[in-house]
PDB file of C-alpha atoms in Angstrom:
ATOM      1  CA  PHE J   1      86.521  83.639 100.896  1.00  0.00           C
ATOM      2  CA  GLY J   2      82.779  84.043 100.886  1.00  0.00           C
ATOM      3  CA  ARG J   3      80.785  86.136  98.447  1.00  0.00           C
ATOM      4  CA  GLU J   4      79.237  88.301 101.144  1.00  0.00           C
ATOM      5  CA  TYR J   5      82.230  90.691 101.058  1.00  0.00           C
ATOM      6  CA  ARG J   6      84.017  92.798  98.464  1.00  0.00           C
ATOM      7  CA  TYR J   7      87.816  92.470  98.726  1.00  0.00           C
ATOM      8  CA  GLU J   8      91.000  94.395  98.000  1.00  0.00           C
ATOM      9  CA  ASP J   9      93.106  92.926  95.210  1.00  0.00           C
ATOM     10  CA  ARG J  10      96.098  91.877  97.339  1.00  0.00           C
ATOM     11  CA  PHE J  11      97.291  91.032 100.837  1.00  0.00           C
ATOM     12  CA  SER J  12      99.570  93.411 102.682  1.00  0.00           C
ATOM     13  CA  GLU J  13     101.503  92.157 105.698  1.00  0.00           C
ATOM     14  CA  GLY J  14      99.190  89.143 105.969  1.00  0.00           C
ATOM     15  CA  LEU J  15      95.899  91.072 105.861  1.00  0.00           C
ATOM     16  CA  VAL J  16      93.494  92.057 103.098  1.00  0.00           C
ATOM     17  CA  GLY J  17      90.868  94.785 103.164  1.00  0.00           C
ATOM     18  CA  PHE J  18      87.191  93.897 102.735  1.00  0.00           C
ATOM     19  CA  TRP J  19      83.889  95.770 102.608  1.00  0.00           C
ATOM     20  CA  LYS J  20      80.546  94.848 104.078  1.00  0.00           C
ATOM     21  CA  ASN J  21      77.577  97.242 103.997  1.00  0.00           C
ATOM     22  CA  GLN J  22      79.838 100.088 102.769  1.00  0.00           C
ATOM     23  CA  LEU J  23      82.217  99.791 105.734  1.00  0.00           C
ATOM     24  CA  ALA J  24      85.698  98.304 105.563  1.00  0.00           C
ATOM     25  CA  GLY J  25      87.842  96.091 107.763  1.00  0.00           C
ATOM     26  CA  TYR J  26      90.603  93.489 107.363  1.00  0.00           C
ATOM     27  CA  LEU J  27      90.699  89.699 107.020  1.00  0.00           C
ATOM     28  CA  ASP J  28      93.588  87.291 107.557  1.00  0.00           C
ATOM     29  CA  ARG J  29      94.646  84.656 104.997  1.00  0.00           C
ATOM     30  CA  SER J  30      92.149  82.164 106.453  1.00  0.00           C
ATOM     31  CA  GLY J  31      89.257  84.556 105.914  1.00  0.00           C
ATOM     32  CA  ASN J  32      88.859  85.416 109.600  1.00  0.00           C
ATOM     33  CA  ILE J  33      87.833  88.973 110.454  1.00  0.00           C
ATOM     34  CA  VAL J  34      90.817  90.509 112.239  1.00  0.00           C
ATOM     35  CA  ILE J  35      89.605  94.117 112.196  1.00  0.00           C
ATOM     36  CA  SER J  36      85.844  94.663 112.085  1.00  0.00           C
ATOM     37  CA  PRO J  37      84.366  96.719 109.245  1.00  0.00           C
ATOM     38  CA  VAL J  38      83.979 100.148 110.877  1.00  0.00           C
ATOM     39  CA  TRP J  39      86.027 102.333 108.495  1.00  0.00           C
ATOM     40  CA  THR J  40      84.862 104.199 105.387  1.00  0.00           C
ATOM     41  CA  VAL J  41      88.299 104.243 103.725  1.00  0.00           C
ATOM     42  CA  ILE J  42      91.215 101.854 104.249  1.00  0.00           C
ATOM     43  CA  PHE J  43      94.713 101.495 102.837  1.00  0.00           C
ATOM     44  CA  PRO J  44      97.106  98.512 102.871  1.00  0.00           C
ATOM     45  CA  PHE J  45      99.325  97.893 105.889  1.00  0.00           C
ATOM     46  CA  SER J  46     102.868  99.200 105.650  1.00  0.00           C
ATOM     47  CA  GLY J  47     105.376  98.933 108.478  1.00  0.00           C
ATOM     48  CA  GLY J  48     102.744  97.398 110.760  1.00  0.00           C
ATOM     49  CA  LEU J  49     100.286 100.295 110.394  1.00  0.00           C
ATOM     50  CA  ALA J  50      97.425 101.100 108.026  1.00  0.00           C
ATOM     51  CA  LEU J  51      95.879 104.453 107.214  1.00  0.00           C
ATOM     52  CA  VAL J  52      92.091 104.490 107.720  1.00  0.00           C
ATOM     53  CA  LYS J  53      89.278 107.056 107.740  1.00  0.00           C
ATOM     54  CA  ASP J  54      86.028 107.076 109.681  1.00  0.00           C
ATOM     55  CA  ASN J  55      82.642 108.395 108.588  1.00  0.00           C
ATOM     56  CA  HIS J  56      83.547 111.848 109.961  1.00  0.00           C
ATOM     57  CA  LYS J  57      86.592 111.948 107.633  1.00  0.00           C
ATOM     58  CA  ASN J  58      88.994 111.697 110.570  1.00  0.00           C
ATOM     59  CA  GLU J  59      92.216 109.888 109.662  1.00  0.00           C
ATOM     60  CA  TYR J  60      94.105 107.415 111.829  1.00  0.00           C
ATOM     61  CA  PHE J  61      96.890 104.891 111.663  1.00  0.00           C
ATOM     62  CA  ILE J  62      95.811 101.585 113.190  1.00  0.00           C
ATOM     63  CA  ASP J  63      97.826  98.503 114.118  1.00  0.00           C
ATOM     64  CA  LYS J  64      97.083  94.927 113.006  1.00  0.00           C
ATOM     65  CA  LYS J  65      94.666  94.467 115.917  1.00  0.00           C
ATOM     66  CA  GLY J  66      92.643  97.536 114.937  1.00  0.00           C
ATOM     67  CA  ASN J  67      93.931  99.728 117.755  1.00  0.00           C
ATOM     68  CA  ILE J  68      94.239 103.418 116.901  1.00  0.00           C
ATOM     69  CA  LYS J  69      97.923 104.296 117.181  1.00  0.00           C
ATOM     70  CA  ILE J  70      97.938 107.806 115.698  1.00  0.00           C
ATOM     71  CA  HIS J  71      95.068 110.297 115.263  1.00  0.00           C
ATOM     72  CA  LEU J  72      96.087 112.458 112.340  1.00  0.00           C
ATOM     73  CA  LYS J  73      95.415 116.164 111.935  1.00  0.00           C
ATOM     74  CA  TYR J  74      96.799 116.867 108.488  1.00  0.00           C
ATOM     75  CA  ASN J  75      95.234 117.725 105.121  1.00  0.00           C
ATOM     76  CA  SER J  76      96.855 114.670 103.493  1.00  0.00           C
ATOM     77  CA  VAL J  77      98.621 111.634 104.897  1.00  0.00           C
ATOM     78  CA  TYR J  78     100.396 108.817 103.071  1.00  0.00           C
ATOM     79  CA  SER J  79     101.370 105.309 104.160  1.00  0.00           C
ATOM     80  CA  PHE J  80     104.592 104.621 106.023  1.00  0.00           C
ATOM     81  CA  SER J  81     107.651 103.964 103.929  1.00  0.00           C
ATOM     82  CA  ASP J  82     111.051 103.348 105.477  1.00  0.00           C
ATOM     83  CA  GLU J  83     109.641 104.151 108.973  1.00  0.00           C
ATOM     84  CA  LEU J  84     108.299 107.624 108.005  1.00  0.00           C
ATOM     85  CA  ALA J  85     104.989 108.837 106.570  1.00  0.00           C
ATOM     86  CA  LEU J  86     104.660 111.856 104.313  1.00  0.00           C
ATOM     87  CA  VAL J  87     102.130 114.427 105.618  1.00  0.00           C
ATOM     88  CA  GLU J  88     100.789 117.692 104.205  1.00  0.00           C
ATOM     89  CA  LYS J  89      99.153 120.579 106.020  1.00  0.00           C
ATOM     90  CA  ASP J  90      98.358 124.093 104.849  1.00  0.00           C
ATOM     91  CA  GLY J  91     100.377 123.658 101.657  1.00  0.00           C
ATOM     92  CA  LEU J  92     103.533 122.355 103.339  1.00  0.00           C
ATOM     93  CA  THR J  93     104.974 118.841 103.432  1.00  0.00           C
ATOM     94  CA  GLY J  94     106.917 117.026 106.149  1.00  0.00           C
ATOM     95  CA  TYR J  95     107.191 113.568 107.734  1.00  0.00           C
ATOM     96  CA  ILE J  96     105.979 111.853 110.909  1.00  0.00           C
ATOM     97  CA  ASP J  97     107.286 108.781 112.720  1.00  0.00           C
ATOM     98  CA  LYS J  98     105.260 105.765 113.873  1.00  0.00           C
ATOM     99  CA  GLU J  99     104.353 107.476 117.143  1.00  0.00           C
ATOM    100  CA  GLY J 100     102.851 110.440 115.266  1.00  0.00           C
ATOM    101  CA  ASN J 101     105.710 112.780 116.166  1.00  0.00           C
ATOM    102  CA  GLN J 102     106.893 115.287 113.591  1.00  0.00           C
ATOM    103  CA  ALA J 103     110.152 113.671 112.421  1.00  0.00           C
ATOM    104  CA  ILE J 104     110.875 116.243 109.703  1.00  0.00           C
ATOM    105  CA  VAL J 105     109.295 119.696 109.964  1.00  0.00           C
ATOM    106  CA  LEU J 106     106.532 120.783 107.584  1.00  0.00           C
ATOM    107  CA  GLN J 107     108.544 123.079 105.325  1.00  0.00           C
ATOM    108  CA  TYR J 108     108.616 121.614 101.810  1.00  0.00           C
ATOM    109  CA  GLN J 109     106.332 122.373  98.870  1.00  0.00           C
ATOM    110  CA  SER J 110     106.223 118.658  98.003  1.00  0.00           C
ATOM    111  CA  GLY J 111     107.884 115.370  98.813  1.00  0.00           C
ATOM    112  CA  ARG J 112     108.086 111.653  98.057  1.00  0.00           C
ATOM    113  CA  ASP J 113     108.121 108.548 100.219  1.00  0.00           C
ATOM    114  CA  PHE J 114     111.416 107.632 101.834  1.00  0.00           C
ATOM    115  CA  SER J 115     113.338 104.699 100.380  1.00  0.00           C
ATOM    116  CA  GLU J 116     116.702 103.353 101.497  1.00  0.00           C
ATOM    117  CA  GLY J 117     116.905 106.129 104.106  1.00  0.00           C
ATOM    118  CA  LEU J 118     116.328 109.025 101.694  1.00  0.00           C
ATOM    119  CA  GLY J 119     113.370 111.204 100.691  1.00  0.00           C
ATOM    120  CA  PHE J 120     113.046 113.520  97.684  1.00  0.00           C
ATOM    121  CA  VAL J 121     111.659 117.006  98.459  1.00  0.00           C
ATOM    122  CA  GLN J 122     111.080 120.392  96.895  1.00  0.00           C
ATOM    123  CA  LEU J 123     111.927 123.595  98.765  1.00  0.00           C
ATOM    124  CA  GLY J 124     111.189 126.673  96.669  1.00  0.00           C
ATOM    125  CA  GLU J 125     112.745 126.121  93.252  1.00  0.00           C
ATOM    126  CA  LYS J 126     115.171 123.473  94.530  1.00  0.00           C
ATOM    127  CA  CYS J 127     114.679 119.695  94.639  1.00  0.00           C
ATOM    128  CA  PHE J 128     117.010 117.411  96.566  1.00  0.00           C
ATOM    129  CA  PHE J 129     117.303 114.284  98.694  1.00  0.00           C
ATOM    130  CA  ILE J 130     117.174 114.455 102.502  1.00  0.00           C
ATOM    131  CA  ASN J 131     118.056 111.902 105.156  1.00  0.00           C
ATOM    132  CA  LYS J 132     115.788 110.882 108.045  1.00  0.00           C
ATOM    133  CA  LYS J 133     117.018 113.832 110.101  1.00  0.00           C
ATOM    134  CA  GLY J 134     115.898 116.268 107.409  1.00  0.00           C
ATOM    135  CA  ASN J 135     119.431 117.147 106.297  1.00  0.00           C
ATOM    136  CA  ARG J 136     120.484 117.253 102.659  1.00  0.00           C
ATOM    137  CA  ALA J 137     121.923 113.895 101.685  1.00  0.00           C
ATOM    138  CA  PHE J 138     123.978 115.128  98.690  1.00  0.00           C
ATOM    139  CA  PRO J 139     125.319 118.463  97.466  1.00  0.00           C
ATOM    140  CA  GLY J 140     123.516 120.065  94.528  1.00  0.00           C
ATOM    141  CA  ASP J 141     119.915 120.206  93.354  1.00  0.00           C
ATOM    142  CA  PHE J 142     117.808 118.284  90.855  1.00  0.00           C
ATOM    143  CA  ASN J 143     115.269 119.230  88.188  1.00  0.00           C
ATOM    144  CA  CYS J 144     111.963 120.459  89.645  1.00  0.00           C
ATOM    145  CA  GLU J 145     110.103 120.767  86.333  1.00  0.00           C
ATOM    146  CA  ASP J 146     107.576 118.072  87.212  1.00  0.00           C
ATOM    147  CA  GLY J 147     106.620 119.761  90.493  1.00  0.00           C
ATOM    148  CA  GLY J 148     109.502 118.307  92.447  1.00  0.00           C
ATOM    149  CA  THR J 149     108.055 114.896  93.024  1.00  0.00           C
ATOM    150  CA  SER J 150     109.254 112.759  90.170  1.00  0.00           C
ATOM    151  CA  GLU J 151     107.688 109.305  90.223  1.00  0.00           C
ATOM    152  CA  TYR J 152     111.197 107.976  89.776  1.00  0.00           C
ATOM    153  CA  ALA J 153     112.886 109.819  92.660  1.00  0.00           C
ATOM    154  CA  LYS J 154     113.060 106.649  94.763  1.00  0.00           C
ATOM    155  CA  PHE J 155     116.121 104.624  95.582  1.00  0.00           C
ATOM    156  CA  LEU J 156     116.313 100.950  94.669  1.00  0.00           C
ATOM    157  CA  ASP J 157     119.531  99.092  95.397  1.00  0.00           C
ATOM    158  CA  GLY J 158     121.349 102.398  95.916  1.00  0.00           C
ATOM    159  CA  ILE J 159     120.261 103.990  92.624  1.00  0.00           C
ATOM    160  CA  ALA J 160     117.562 106.586  91.907  1.00  0.00           C
ATOM    161  CA  LEU J 161     116.364 107.938  88.583  1.00  0.00           C
ATOM    162  CA  VAL J 162     115.721 111.696  88.887  1.00  0.00           C
TER     163      VAL J 162
END
């Protein structure tokens, strides 16, 4: 790639972020501009969508052609993982689907990305895994000492360290 841009360190779903004149867009593996640099903040693609912010601090999920798919109205939004994205608003956490619909109600104090169909959440003093319908996946609770969002509370090949 040319030296006129600053680049992200890795490709995600065939695209890499780049910056030109303090605005960001995405290039393909051949160095072609796929999404013009119009965003102030960009994140890697995950599940066909990327989280971006404009110069007014509005947040969106865009597709690989740069089309806005979801206009977000949350305090914090995270990338899609296992078809759901973690969102936070007014101190509560929940999940949205790829159409921007609330998939799991904002009710938790904290949460983690979904993996292998399960997400780790904190509700009051209790931490537990939920399924994609928001129901508890297992009986019992886990340690919430670290704020309920252990870095290790993710499944990999059917096992999670909590």
